[in-house]
């Protein structure tokens, strides 16, 4: 039987996943999010309290942790404007089996969870302890390691933090600059290992977004 450790989750490490939830009106939401492991039966989600994911976890008391190495899924869930109508497409998800939450159809594996406890991790972030209800995994063939694939995912994760940091105080703006440097390193890897690919298209779009965010932040000073 598949369990969370079989999926690569380890204690004292953060696994990058996509957490999907429904809002009170039944609209699906999904966002990249790091997951910590307490045990084989419990996972820890630490969303920002201002996020829709946190709001949905409070109201619906459940979620699906989607495991994937597909940069396209990370991109379309991190930046909703990358989708055709600017919202998460209903075609990307299906209803989970044991909880009232959506799961990504293209995920390599899913972990359906229910909320056990909610506390505070930091002034900005909550800590949500979740009980594992069901673990499913596809029988996908192994894939060759591509540096561009994982560099693109890293860049997407960095980019989700850049805009709010640019709008913050001087210390947060410095953090934004460091993240932008990391994105540039990732872009260099993609340009060298996968030019003219979907990965390079995503990186070009991220670069354009970051340029616009910098202009917006400069206009507020």
mmCIF file of C-alpha atoms in Angstrom:
data_model
loop_
_atom_site.group_PDB
_atom_site.id
_atom_site.type_symbol
_atom_site.label_atom_id
_atom_site.label_comp_id
_atom_site.label_asym_id
_atom_site.label_seq_id
_atom_site.Cartn_x
_atom_site.Cartn_y
_atom_site.Cartn_z
ATOM 1 C CA UNK A 1 0.000 0.000 0.000
ATOM 2 C CA UNK A 2 1.333 3.454 -0.922
ATOM 3 C CA UNK A 3 2.104 5.839 1.941
ATOM 4 C CA UNK A 4 3.549 9.350 2.121
ATOM 5 C CA UNK A 5 7.100 8.087 2.614
ATOM 6 C CA UNK A 6 6.842 6.141 -0.652
ATOM 7 C CA UNK A 7 6.149 9.485 -2.369
ATOM 8 C CA UNK A 8 9.446 10.975 -1.193
ATOM 9 C CA UNK A 9 8.230 12.883 1.860
ATOM 10 C CA UNK A 10 10.827 12.844 4.641
ATOM 11 C CA UNK A 11 10.961 14.177 8.169
ATOM 12 C CA UNK A 12 12.848 17.459 8.618
ATOM 13 C CA UNK A 13 12.471 18.302 4.926
ATOM 14 C CA UNK A 14 10.033 20.434 2.960
ATOM 15 C CA UNK A 15 8.408 18.800 -0.044
ATOM 16 C CA UNK A 16 7.186 21.132 -2.780
ATOM 17 C CA UNK A 17 3.623 20.251 -3.749
ATOM 18 C CA UNK A 18 0.410 21.835 -4.993
ATOM 19 C CA UNK A 19 -2.397 22.078 -2.431
ATOM 20 C CA UNK A 20 -5.921 22.130 -3.856
ATOM 21 C CA UNK A 21 -9.127 23.156 -2.081
ATOM 22 C CA UNK A 22 -12.703 24.263 -2.719
ATOM 23 C CA UNK A 23 -14.086 27.576 -1.511
ATOM 24 C CA UNK A 24 -17.518 27.840 0.126
ATOM 25 C CA UNK A 25 -19.152 28.160 -3.301
ATOM 26 C CA UNK A 26 -17.447 25.047 -4.651
ATOM 27 C CA UNK A 27 -14.921 26.836 -6.860
ATOM 28 C CA UNK A 28 -11.575 25.012 -7.065
ATOM 29 C CA UNK A 29 -8.342 26.630 -5.990
ATOM 30 C CA UNK A 30 -4.799 25.298 -6.129
ATOM 31 C CA UNK A 31 -1.459 26.798 -5.135
ATOM 32 C CA UNK A 32 2.147 25.588 -4.835
ATOM 33 C CA UNK A 33 2.991 24.982 -1.194
ATOM 34 C CA UNK A 34 5.720 23.358 0.857
ATOM 35 C CA UNK A 35 4.635 20.406 2.993
ATOM 36 C CA UNK A 36 6.291 19.060 6.134
ATOM 37 C CA UNK A 37 5.811 15.556 7.536
ATOM 38 C CA UNK A 38 4.951 14.840 11.154
ATOM 39 C CA UNK A 39 4.375 11.127 10.623
ATOM 40 C CA UNK A 40 3.122 8.696 8.010
ATOM 41 C CA UNK A 41 -0.398 9.640 9.105
ATOM 42 C CA UNK A 42 -0.018 13.418 9.420
ATOM 43 C CA UNK A 43 1.231 16.255 7.214
ATOM 44 C CA UNK A 44 1.772 19.919 8.067
ATOM 45 C CA UNK A 45 0.704 22.771 5.778
ATOM 46 C CA UNK A 46 1.932 26.304 6.543
ATOM 47 C CA UNK A 47 -0.061 28.698 4.355
ATOM 48 C CA UNK A 48 -0.015 32.461 4.601
ATOM 49 C CA UNK A 49 -3.026 33.591 6.620
ATOM 50 C CA UNK A 50 -3.945 36.007 3.838
ATOM 51 C CA UNK A 51 -4.127 33.216 1.251
ATOM 52 C CA UNK A 52 -7.241 31.671 -0.227
ATOM 53 C CA UNK A 53 -5.834 28.244 0.611
ATOM 54 C CA UNK A 54 -5.849 29.095 4.321
ATOM 55 C CA UNK A 55 -9.380 30.482 4.132
ATOM 56 C CA UNK A 56 -10.585 27.333 2.376
ATOM 57 C CA UNK A 57 -8.834 25.080 4.897
ATOM 58 C CA UNK A 58 -10.665 26.918 7.665
ATOM 59 C CA UNK A 59 -14.086 26.573 6.054
ATOM 60 C CA UNK A 60 -13.905 23.186 4.303
ATOM 61 C CA UNK A 61 -11.481 21.524 6.765
ATOM 62 C CA UNK A 62 -9.815 19.426 4.075
ATOM 63 C CA UNK A 63 -7.544 19.540 1.032
ATOM 64 C CA UNK A 64 -5.594 17.461 -1.450
ATOM 65 C CA UNK A 65 -1.800 17.538 -1.550
ATOM 66 C CA UNK A 66 -0.817 16.962 -5.185
ATOM 67 C CA UNK A 67 2.614 15.548 -5.992
ATOM 68 C CA UNK A 68 4.023 16.438 -9.407
ATOM 69 C CA UNK A 69 7.255 17.388 -11.144
ATOM 70 C CA UNK A 70 5.398 19.092 -14.001
ATOM 71 C CA UNK A 71 6.412 22.792 -14.212
ATOM 72 C CA UNK A 72 3.248 23.581 -16.193
ATOM 73 C CA UNK A 73 1.059 22.604 -13.230
ATOM 74 C CA UNK A 74 3.146 24.684 -10.837
ATOM 75 C CA UNK A 75 2.979 27.635 -13.227
ATOM 76 C CA UNK A 76 -0.770 27.536 -13.863
ATOM 77 C CA UNK A 77 -1.597 27.153 -10.173
ATOM 78 C CA UNK A 78 0.880 29.800 -8.990
ATOM 79 C CA UNK A 79 -0.143 32.388 -11.591
ATOM 80 C CA UNK A 80 -3.824 32.100 -12.412
ATOM 81 C CA UNK A 81 -3.497 34.612 -15.271
ATOM 82 C CA UNK A 82 -1.501 31.941 -17.116
ATOM 83 C CA UNK A 83 -4.791 30.088 -17.638
ATOM 84 C CA UNK A 84 -6.994 30.865 -20.662
ATOM 85 C CA UNK A 85 -9.679 32.799 -18.730
ATOM 86 C CA UNK A 86 -7.485 33.965 -15.864
ATOM 87 C CA UNK A 87 -8.873 31.362 -13.462
ATOM 88 C CA UNK A 88 -7.971 27.801 -12.570
ATOM 89 C CA UNK A 89 -9.604 25.657 -15.229
ATOM 90 C CA UNK A 90 -12.192 23.161 -13.994
ATOM 91 C CA UNK A 91 -10.740 20.736 -16.539
ATOM 92 C CA UNK A 92 -7.532 20.539 -14.490
ATOM 93 C CA UNK A 93 -9.285 19.026 -11.478
ATOM 94 C CA UNK A 94 -11.662 16.303 -10.388
ATOM 95 C CA UNK A 95 -13.351 15.645 -7.059
ATOM 96 C CA UNK A 96 -11.341 13.729 -4.487
ATOM 97 C CA UNK A 97 -12.544 10.359 -3.234
ATOM 98 C CA UNK A 98 -12.672 10.845 0.547
ATOM 99 C CA UNK A 99 -12.693 14.612 1.182
ATOM 100 C CA UNK A 100 -14.593 17.612 -0.185
ATOM 101 C CA UNK A 101 -11.691 18.975 -2.197
ATOM 102 C CA UNK A 102 -10.470 18.863 -5.804
ATOM 103 C CA UNK A 103 -7.419 16.963 -6.963
ATOM 104 C CA UNK A 104 -5.315 17.656 -10.042
ATOM 105 C CA UNK A 105 -6.014 15.148 -12.792
ATOM 106 C CA UNK A 106 -2.421 15.244 -14.037
ATOM 107 C CA UNK A 107 -0.749 14.812 -10.636
ATOM 108 C CA UNK A 108 1.644 11.883 -10.269
ATOM 109 C CA UNK A 109 0.218 11.196 -6.806
ATOM 110 C CA UNK A 110 -2.305 12.712 -4.411
ATOM 111 C CA UNK A 111 -2.709 12.759 -0.643
ATOM 112 C CA UNK A 112 -6.227 13.505 0.573
ATOM 113 C CA UNK A 113 -6.172 15.131 4.011
ATOM 114 C CA UNK A 114 -8.551 16.465 6.659
ATOM 115 C CA UNK A 115 -7.702 19.277 9.068
ATOM 116 C CA UNK A 116 -6.957 18.114 12.619
ATOM 117 C CA UNK A 117 -5.580 21.281 14.238
ATOM 118 C CA UNK A 118 -4.839 24.858 13.253
ATOM 119 C CA UNK A 119 -2.256 27.029 14.979
ATOM 120 C CA UNK A 120 0.243 29.799 14.317
ATOM 121 C CA UNK A 121 3.669 29.241 12.757
ATOM 122 C CA UNK A 122 4.655 32.919 12.441
ATOM 123 C CA UNK A 123 2.895 36.307 12.461
ATOM 124 C CA UNK A 124 2.075 35.832 8.762
ATOM 125 C CA UNK A 125 1.688 32.070 8.463
ATOM 126 C CA UNK A 126 -0.539 29.447 10.034
ATOM 127 C CA UNK A 127 0.391 25.864 10.826
ATOM 128 C CA UNK A 128 -2.290 23.380 9.829
ATOM 129 C CA UNK A 129 -1.913 19.798 11.005
ATOM 130 C CA UNK A 130 -3.702 17.400 8.670
ATOM 131 C CA UNK A 131 -4.642 13.740 8.946
ATOM 132 C CA UNK A 132 -3.923 11.608 5.889
ATOM 133 C CA UNK A 133 -7.119 10.007 4.580
ATOM 134 C CA UNK A 134 -6.025 8.471 1.291
ATOM 135 C CA UNK A 135 -2.818 8.200 -0.743
ATOM 136 C CA UNK A 136 -2.974 7.372 -4.449
ATOM 137 C CA UNK A 137 -0.202 7.174 -7.028
ATOM 138 C CA UNK A 138 -0.122 6.663 -10.770
ATOM 139 C CA UNK A 139 1.999 4.037 -12.476
ATOM 140 C CA UNK A 140 3.918 6.572 -14.515
ATOM 141 C CA UNK A 141 7.065 5.542 -16.334
ATOM 142 C CA UNK A 142 10.328 6.976 -14.983
ATOM 143 C CA UNK A 143 11.532 10.099 -16.784
ATOM 144 C CA UNK A 144 15.020 11.266 -17.633
ATOM 145 C CA UNK A 145 16.295 14.027 -15.336
ATOM 146 C CA UNK A 146 16.153 17.424 -17.024
ATOM 147 C CA UNK A 147 17.820 20.352 -15.256
ATOM 148 C CA UNK A 148 15.526 22.820 -17.037
ATOM 149 C CA UNK A 149 12.424 21.140 -15.638
ATOM 150 C CA UNK A 150 13.456 21.542 -12.027
ATOM 151 C CA UNK A 151 15.057 24.957 -12.583
ATOM 152 C CA UNK A 152 11.703 26.159 -13.919
ATOM 153 C CA UNK A 153 9.868 24.895 -10.834
ATOM 154 C CA UNK A 154 12.427 26.594 -8.573
ATOM 155 C CA UNK A 155 11.999 29.863 -10.477
ATOM 156 C CA UNK A 156 8.201 29.689 -10.177
ATOM 157 C CA UNK A 157 8.422 29.144 -6.409
ATOM 158 C CA UNK A 158 10.859 32.064 -6.041
ATOM 159 C CA UNK A 159 8.660 34.293 -8.210
ATOM 160 C CA UNK A 160 5.580 33.783 -6.022
ATOM 161 C CA UNK A 161 7.422 35.655 -3.247
ATOM 162 C CA UNK A 162 8.945 38.467 -5.291
ATOM 163 C CA UNK A 163 5.882 40.680 -5.820
ATOM 164 C CA UNK A 164 4.813 40.906 -2.134
ATOM 165 C CA UNK A 165 8.421 41.496 -1.062
ATOM 166 C CA UNK A 166 8.826 44.302 -3.615
ATOM 167 C CA UNK A 167 5.796 46.020 -2.085
ATOM 168 C CA UNK A 168 7.204 45.680 1.443
ATOM 169 C CA UNK A 169 9.771 47.508 3.536
ATOM 170 C CA UNK A 170 13.461 47.920 2.734
ATOM 171 C CA UNK A 171 14.419 44.551 4.208
ATOM 172 C CA UNK A 172 11.750 42.742 2.192
ATOM 173 C CA UNK A 173 12.838 44.566 -0.966
ATOM 174 C CA UNK A 174 16.365 43.254 -0.414
ATOM 175 C CA UNK A 175 14.933 39.745 -0.145
ATOM 176 C CA UNK A 176 13.111 40.344 -3.430
ATOM 177 C CA UNK A 177 16.388 41.299 -5.111
ATOM 178 C CA UNK A 178 18.047 38.096 -3.884
ATOM 179 C CA UNK A 179 15.131 36.058 -5.205
ATOM 180 C CA UNK A 180 15.378 37.804 -8.569
ATOM 181 C CA UNK A 181 19.040 36.811 -8.733
ATOM 182 C CA UNK A 182 18.042 33.193 -8.103
ATOM 183 C CA UNK A 183 15.441 33.388 -10.867
ATOM 184 C CA UNK A 184 18.134 34.636 -13.246
ATOM 185 C CA UNK A 185 20.340 31.670 -12.335
ATOM 186 C CA UNK A 186 17.425 29.350 -13.079
ATOM 187 C CA UNK A 187 16.779 31.107 -16.364
ATOM 188 C CA UNK A 188 20.406 30.630 -17.376
ATOM 189 C CA UNK A 189 20.082 26.883 -16.746
ATOM 190 C CA UNK A 190 16.900 26.725 -18.821
ATOM 191 C CA UNK A 191 18.383 28.752 -21.676
ATOM 192 C CA UNK A 192 21.405 26.443 -21.823
ATOM 193 C CA UNK A 193 19.644 23.097 -21.447
ATOM 194 C CA UNK A 194 16.207 23.631 -23.006
ATOM 195 C CA UNK A 195 16.119 26.600 -25.396
ATOM 196 C CA UNK A 196 12.949 26.988 -27.468
ATOM 197 C CA UNK A 197 11.009 24.765 -25.056
ATOM 198 C CA UNK A 198 7.910 25.251 -22.914
ATOM 199 C CA UNK A 199 10.308 25.733 -20.003
ATOM 200 C CA UNK A 200 11.955 28.686 -21.755
ATOM 201 C CA UNK A 201 8.523 30.161 -22.548
ATOM 202 C CA UNK A 202 7.559 30.034 -18.866
ATOM 203 C CA UNK A 203 10.871 31.611 -17.860
ATOM 204 C CA UNK A 204 10.396 34.430 -20.378
ATOM 205 C CA UNK A 205 6.924 35.108 -18.991
ATOM 206 C CA UNK A 206 8.226 35.106 -15.412
ATOM 207 C CA UNK A 207 10.923 37.592 -16.409
ATOM 208 C CA UNK A 208 8.291 39.877 -17.915
ATOM 209 C CA UNK A 209 6.116 39.623 -14.794
ATOM 210 C CA UNK A 210 9.064 40.499 -12.553
ATOM 211 C CA UNK A 211 9.902 43.504 -14.743
ATOM 212 C CA UNK A 212 6.316 44.783 -14.400
ATOM 213 C CA UNK A 213 6.308 44.194 -10.632
ATOM 214 C CA UNK A 214 9.504 46.232 -10.279
ATOM 215 C CA UNK A 215 7.974 49.114 -12.220
ATOM 216 C CA UNK A 216 4.841 48.981 -10.060
ATOM 217 C CA UNK A 217 6.855 48.989 -6.835
ATOM 218 C CA UNK A 218 9.026 51.891 -8.018
ATOM 219 C CA UNK A 219 5.886 53.874 -8.802
ATOM 220 C CA UNK A 220 4.736 53.498 -5.182
ATOM 221 C CA UNK A 221 7.918 54.940 -3.667
#
